[in-house]
Amino acid sequence: MSLILLQFDFPFRGPWGDELAAALRDLAGDIARTPGLRWKIWTENAEEGRAGGIYLFEDAAAAEAYRAMHVARLAALGVAGIRAISFAVNEQLSRIDRAPLD
């Protein structure tokens, strides 16, 4: 089994920081229950008007299922310009550099 890192990046107008955390707290809880998800890091760049996340999945099937669902969810909200990129994780090298894989 190969861990898969999934990166999302898309245009976003805000809110940012604490306001975003309050607004999306329930969504974060739903995401936490995603099958095959080990963790997510939420990303935001207010200066460039972009947001997204970096996810670690147990396998490619779980990552692909989430990618398809999340792209559809964002598109339904009117978000365009979505970048969703998957990467296989080299666990041996990542562990040397203290990646939180477990």
N, C-alpha and C. Protein backbone atom coordinates (compact mmCIF):
# COMPACT_ATOMS: atom_id res chain seq x y z
N MET A 1 0.85 -1.18 0.00
CA MET A 1 0.00 0.00 0.00
C MET A 1 0.89 1.24 0.00
N SER A 2 0.54 2.18 -0.83
CA SER A 2 1.30 3.42 -0.94
C SER A 2 0.46 4.59 -0.46
N LEU A 3 1.00 5.36 0.44
CA LEU A 3 0.31 6.56 0.89
C LEU A 3 0.24 7.55 -0.26
N ILE A 4 -0.85 8.31 -0.31
CA ILE A 4 -1.06 9.31 -1.36
C ILE A 4 -1.29 10.68 -0.72
N LEU A 5 -0.52 11.64 -1.18
CA LEU A 5 -0.71 13.02 -0.78
C LEU A 5 -1.55 13.70 -1.85
N LEU A 6 -2.61 14.37 -1.44
CA LEU A 6 -3.51 15.07 -2.37
C LEU A 6 -3.47 16.55 -2.02
N GLN A 7 -3.19 17.37 -3.00
CA GLN A 7 -3.09 18.82 -2.79
C GLN A 7 -4.17 19.53 -3.58
N PHE A 8 -4.95 20.35 -2.89
CA PHE A 8 -5.96 21.20 -3.52
C PHE A 8 -5.54 22.64 -3.40
N ASP A 9 -5.84 23.41 -4.44
CA ASP A 9 -5.53 24.84 -4.47
C ASP A 9 -6.57 25.48 -5.39
N PHE A 10 -7.21 26.55 -4.91
CA PHE A 10 -8.26 27.19 -5.72
C PHE A 10 -8.44 28.64 -5.30
N PRO A 11 -9.01 29.46 -6.19
CA PRO A 11 -9.29 30.86 -5.85
C PRO A 11 -10.29 30.93 -4.70
N PHE A 12 -10.07 31.89 -3.80
CA PHE A 12 -10.94 32.02 -2.63
C PHE A 12 -10.93 33.48 -2.19
N ARG A 13 -12.11 34.00 -1.87
CA ARG A 13 -12.23 35.42 -1.48
C ARG A 13 -12.24 35.63 0.03
N GLY A 14 -12.20 34.56 0.78
CA GLY A 14 -12.26 34.69 2.24
C GLY A 14 -13.60 34.21 2.73
N PRO A 15 -13.78 34.17 4.00
CA PRO A 15 -12.99 34.76 5.08
C PRO A 15 -11.69 34.00 5.32
N TRP A 16 -10.87 34.58 6.20
CA TRP A 16 -9.54 34.04 6.49
C TRP A 16 -9.36 33.84 7.99
N GLY A 17 -8.35 33.08 8.35
CA GLY A 17 -7.95 32.93 9.74
C GLY A 17 -9.04 32.43 10.65
N ASP A 18 -9.21 33.12 11.78
CA ASP A 18 -10.18 32.70 12.79
C ASP A 18 -11.60 32.69 12.25
N GLU A 19 -11.93 33.64 11.39
CA GLU A 19 -13.27 33.70 10.81
C GLU A 19 -13.54 32.48 9.92
N LEU A 20 -12.54 32.08 9.15
CA LEU A 20 -12.67 30.88 8.32
C LEU A 20 -12.82 29.64 9.20
N ALA A 21 -12.01 29.57 10.25
CA ALA A 21 -12.08 28.41 11.16
C ALA A 21 -13.46 28.28 11.79
N ALA A 22 -14.04 29.38 12.19
CA ALA A 22 -15.38 29.35 12.78
C ALA A 22 -16.43 28.94 11.74
N ALA A 23 -16.30 29.47 10.54
CA ALA A 23 -17.28 29.20 9.49
C ALA A 23 -17.25 27.75 9.01
N LEU A 24 -16.07 27.13 9.01
CA LEU A 24 -15.93 25.79 8.43
C LEU A 24 -15.66 24.70 9.46
N ARG A 25 -15.92 24.98 10.71
CA ARG A 25 -15.69 24.00 11.78
C ARG A 25 -16.46 22.70 11.52
N ASP A 26 -17.73 22.79 11.16
CA ASP A 26 -18.53 21.59 10.90
C ASP A 26 -17.99 20.82 9.69
N LEU A 27 -17.60 21.54 8.64
CA LEU A 27 -17.04 20.89 7.47
C LEU A 27 -15.75 20.15 7.85
N ALA A 28 -14.92 20.76 8.67
CA ALA A 28 -13.68 20.10 9.11
C ALA A 28 -14.00 18.79 9.83
N GLY A 29 -15.05 18.80 10.64
CA GLY A 29 -15.46 17.57 11.32
C GLY A 29 -15.90 16.50 10.34
N ASP A 30 -16.64 16.90 9.32
CA ASP A 30 -17.07 15.95 8.28
C ASP A 30 -15.86 15.38 7.54
N ILE A 31 -14.92 16.24 7.19
CA ILE A 31 -13.72 15.79 6.48
C ILE A 31 -12.93 14.82 7.34
N ALA A 32 -12.87 15.06 8.63
CA ALA A 32 -12.13 14.18 9.55
C ALA A 32 -12.65 12.74 9.52
N ARG A 33 -13.90 12.57 9.13
CA ARG A 33 -14.50 11.23 9.07
C ARG A 33 -14.41 10.60 7.68
N THR A 34 -13.67 11.21 6.77
CA THR A 34 -13.52 10.68 5.41
C THR A 34 -12.77 9.35 5.45
N PRO A 35 -13.34 8.31 4.84
CA PRO A 35 -12.65 7.02 4.81
C PRO A 35 -11.28 7.12 4.15
N GLY A 36 -10.28 6.56 4.81
CA GLY A 36 -8.93 6.53 4.27
C GLY A 36 -8.10 7.76 4.52
N LEU A 37 -8.68 8.81 5.11
CA LEU A 37 -7.93 10.04 5.37
C LEU A 37 -7.14 9.90 6.67
N ARG A 38 -5.85 10.16 6.62
CA ARG A 38 -5.03 10.19 7.83
C ARG A 38 -5.03 11.58 8.45
N TRP A 39 -4.87 12.61 7.61
CA TRP A 39 -4.90 13.98 8.11
C TRP A 39 -5.07 14.97 6.96
N LYS A 40 -5.42 16.20 7.34
CA LYS A 40 -5.51 17.31 6.40
C LYS A 40 -4.86 18.53 7.03
N ILE A 41 -4.14 19.27 6.22
CA ILE A 41 -3.63 20.59 6.60
C ILE A 41 -4.38 21.60 5.74
N TRP A 42 -5.06 22.54 6.39
CA TRP A 42 -5.80 23.59 5.68
C TRP A 42 -4.81 24.69 5.30
N THR A 43 -4.92 25.18 4.06
CA THR A 43 -4.01 26.23 3.60
C THR A 43 -4.79 27.46 3.15
N GLU A 44 -4.20 28.63 3.36
CA GLU A 44 -4.83 29.87 2.90
C GLU A 44 -3.75 30.91 2.62
N ASN A 45 -4.01 31.70 1.59
CA ASN A 45 -3.11 32.78 1.21
C ASN A 45 -3.98 33.98 0.84
N ALA A 46 -4.26 34.83 1.83
CA ALA A 46 -5.16 35.97 1.63
C ALA A 46 -4.61 36.94 0.59
N GLU A 47 -3.27 37.13 0.57
CA GLU A 47 -2.69 38.08 -0.38
C GLU A 47 -2.92 37.68 -1.83
N GLU A 48 -2.88 36.38 -2.09
CA GLU A 48 -3.09 35.90 -3.46
C GLU A 48 -4.52 35.43 -3.70
N GLY A 49 -5.35 35.43 -2.65
CA GLY A 49 -6.73 35.01 -2.79
C GLY A 49 -6.87 33.54 -3.15
N ARG A 50 -6.12 32.69 -2.45
CA ARG A 50 -6.15 31.24 -2.72
C ARG A 50 -6.27 30.48 -1.41
N ALA A 51 -6.93 29.35 -1.49
CA ALA A 51 -7.06 28.47 -0.33
C ALA A 51 -7.00 27.04 -0.83
N GLY A 52 -6.97 26.11 0.10
CA GLY A 52 -6.94 24.70 -0.28
C GLY A 52 -6.56 23.84 0.89
N GLY A 53 -5.90 22.75 0.58
CA GLY A 53 -5.50 21.84 1.63
C GLY A 53 -4.55 20.79 1.11
N ILE A 54 -3.86 20.18 2.05
CA ILE A 54 -2.96 19.07 1.76
C ILE A 54 -3.45 17.91 2.62
N TYR A 55 -3.73 16.79 1.96
CA TYR A 55 -4.34 15.63 2.59
C TYR A 55 -3.42 14.43 2.46
N LEU A 56 -3.40 13.58 3.46
CA LEU A 56 -2.69 12.31 3.36
C LEU A 56 -3.71 11.19 3.45
N PHE A 57 -3.73 10.34 2.41
CA PHE A 57 -4.67 9.23 2.33
C PHE A 57 -3.94 7.90 2.41
N GLU A 58 -4.66 6.90 2.88
CA GLU A 58 -4.13 5.54 3.01
C GLU A 58 -3.76 4.93 1.66
N ASP A 59 -4.50 5.28 0.61
CA ASP A 59 -4.25 4.66 -0.69
C ASP A 59 -4.84 5.53 -1.80
N ALA A 60 -4.53 5.14 -3.03
CA ALA A 60 -4.95 5.91 -4.19
C ALA A 60 -6.47 5.90 -4.36
N ALA A 61 -7.13 4.80 -4.03
CA ALA A 61 -8.59 4.72 -4.19
C ALA A 61 -9.29 5.72 -3.28
N ALA A 62 -8.86 5.83 -2.05
CA ALA A 62 -9.47 6.78 -1.11
C ALA A 62 -9.20 8.22 -1.56
N ALA A 63 -7.98 8.49 -2.01
CA ALA A 63 -7.63 9.84 -2.48
C ALA A 63 -8.46 10.22 -3.71
N GLU A 64 -8.61 9.29 -4.64
CA GLU A 64 -9.37 9.58 -5.86
C GLU A 64 -10.85 9.79 -5.56
N ALA A 65 -11.40 8.99 -4.67
CA ALA A 65 -12.81 9.16 -4.29
C ALA A 65 -13.03 10.54 -3.68
N TYR A 66 -12.12 10.97 -2.80
CA TYR A 66 -12.25 12.29 -2.19
C TYR A 66 -12.05 13.39 -3.22
N ARG A 67 -11.05 13.23 -4.09
CA ARG A 67 -10.79 14.25 -5.11
C ARG A 67 -12.03 14.49 -5.96
N ALA A 68 -12.64 13.43 -6.44
CA ALA A 68 -13.83 13.56 -7.29
C ALA A 68 -14.97 14.24 -6.54
N MET A 69 -15.21 13.83 -5.30
CA MET A 69 -16.29 14.42 -4.51
C MET A 69 -16.02 15.90 -4.23
N HIS A 70 -14.78 16.24 -3.86
CA HIS A 70 -14.46 17.62 -3.46
C HIS A 70 -14.47 18.56 -4.67
N VAL A 71 -13.98 18.11 -5.81
CA VAL A 71 -14.04 18.94 -7.02
C VAL A 71 -15.50 19.24 -7.35
N ALA A 72 -16.36 18.23 -7.26
CA ALA A 72 -17.79 18.44 -7.55
C ALA A 72 -18.41 19.40 -6.54
N ARG A 73 -18.05 19.26 -5.26
CA ARG A 73 -18.59 20.15 -4.22
C ARG A 73 -18.15 21.59 -4.47
N LEU A 74 -16.89 21.80 -4.76
CA LEU A 74 -16.39 23.16 -5.03
C LEU A 74 -17.04 23.74 -6.28
N ALA A 75 -17.15 22.94 -7.34
CA ALA A 75 -17.76 23.41 -8.58
C ALA A 75 -19.22 23.81 -8.34
N ALA A 76 -19.93 23.05 -7.51
CA ALA A 76 -21.33 23.38 -7.19
C ALA A 76 -21.44 24.71 -6.45
N LEU A 77 -20.37 25.09 -5.76
CA LEU A 77 -20.33 26.38 -5.06
C LEU A 77 -19.85 27.51 -5.97
N GLY A 78 -19.59 27.18 -7.24
CA GLY A 78 -19.15 28.20 -8.20
C GLY A 78 -17.66 28.42 -8.25
N VAL A 79 -16.89 27.55 -7.61
CA VAL A 79 -15.43 27.69 -7.62
C VAL A 79 -14.89 27.14 -8.94
N ALA A 80 -14.11 27.93 -9.63
CA ALA A 80 -13.44 27.51 -10.86
C ALA A 80 -11.93 27.58 -10.63
N GLY A 81 -11.16 27.03 -11.53
CA GLY A 81 -9.71 27.10 -11.40
C GLY A 81 -9.18 26.21 -10.29
N ILE A 82 -9.83 25.07 -10.07
CA ILE A 82 -9.43 24.14 -9.01
C ILE A 82 -8.25 23.32 -9.50
N ARG A 83 -7.19 23.29 -8.70
CA ARG A 83 -6.06 22.40 -8.98
C ARG A 83 -6.09 21.30 -7.93
N ALA A 84 -6.11 20.06 -8.38
CA ALA A 84 -6.07 18.90 -7.48
C ALA A 84 -5.00 17.95 -8.01
N ILE A 85 -3.94 17.80 -7.26
CA ILE A 85 -2.78 17.02 -7.70
C ILE A 85 -2.49 15.93 -6.68
N SER A 86 -2.28 14.71 -7.17
CA SER A 86 -1.94 13.58 -6.30
C SER A 86 -0.46 13.23 -6.44
N PHE A 87 0.13 12.81 -5.34
CA PHE A 87 1.53 12.39 -5.32
C PHE A 87 1.65 11.11 -4.50
N ALA A 88 2.42 10.15 -4.97
CA ALA A 88 2.78 9.01 -4.15
C ALA A 88 3.81 9.51 -3.12
N VAL A 89 3.75 8.96 -1.92
CA VAL A 89 4.65 9.37 -0.85
C VAL A 89 5.80 8.37 -0.76
N ASN A 90 7.03 8.86 -0.80
CA ASN A 90 8.19 8.03 -0.54
C ASN A 90 8.35 7.99 0.97
N GLU A 91 7.84 6.94 1.58
CA GLU A 91 7.81 6.87 3.05
C GLU A 91 9.20 6.81 3.65
N GLN A 92 10.13 6.09 3.02
CA GLN A 92 11.47 5.97 3.59
C GLN A 92 12.13 7.34 3.74
N LEU A 93 12.13 8.12 2.67
CA LEU A 93 12.76 9.44 2.74
C LEU A 93 11.96 10.39 3.63
N SER A 94 10.64 10.30 3.56
CA SER A 94 9.80 11.20 4.36
C SER A 94 10.00 10.98 5.86
N ARG A 95 10.18 9.72 6.27
CA ARG A 95 10.41 9.44 7.70
C ARG A 95 11.74 10.04 8.18
N ILE A 96 12.76 10.04 7.33
CA ILE A 96 14.03 10.66 7.70
C ILE A 96 13.81 12.13 8.05
N ASP A 97 12.91 12.78 7.31
CA ASP A 97 12.66 14.21 7.51
C ASP A 97 11.45 14.49 8.41
N ARG A 98 11.09 13.50 9.25
CA ARG A 98 10.08 13.63 10.30
C ARG A 98 8.67 13.88 9.79
N ALA A 99 8.31 13.36 8.63
CA ALA A 99 6.94 13.51 8.12
C ALA A 99 5.97 12.78 9.06
N PRO A 100 4.82 13.38 9.34
CA PRO A 100 3.83 12.73 10.23
C PRO A 100 3.00 11.70 9.47
N LEU A 101 3.59 10.53 9.22
CA LEU A 101 2.93 9.52 8.39
C LEU A 101 2.07 8.56 9.19
N ASP A 102 2.28 8.46 10.48
CA ASP A 102 1.52 7.49 11.29
C ASP A 102 0.31 8.12 11.93
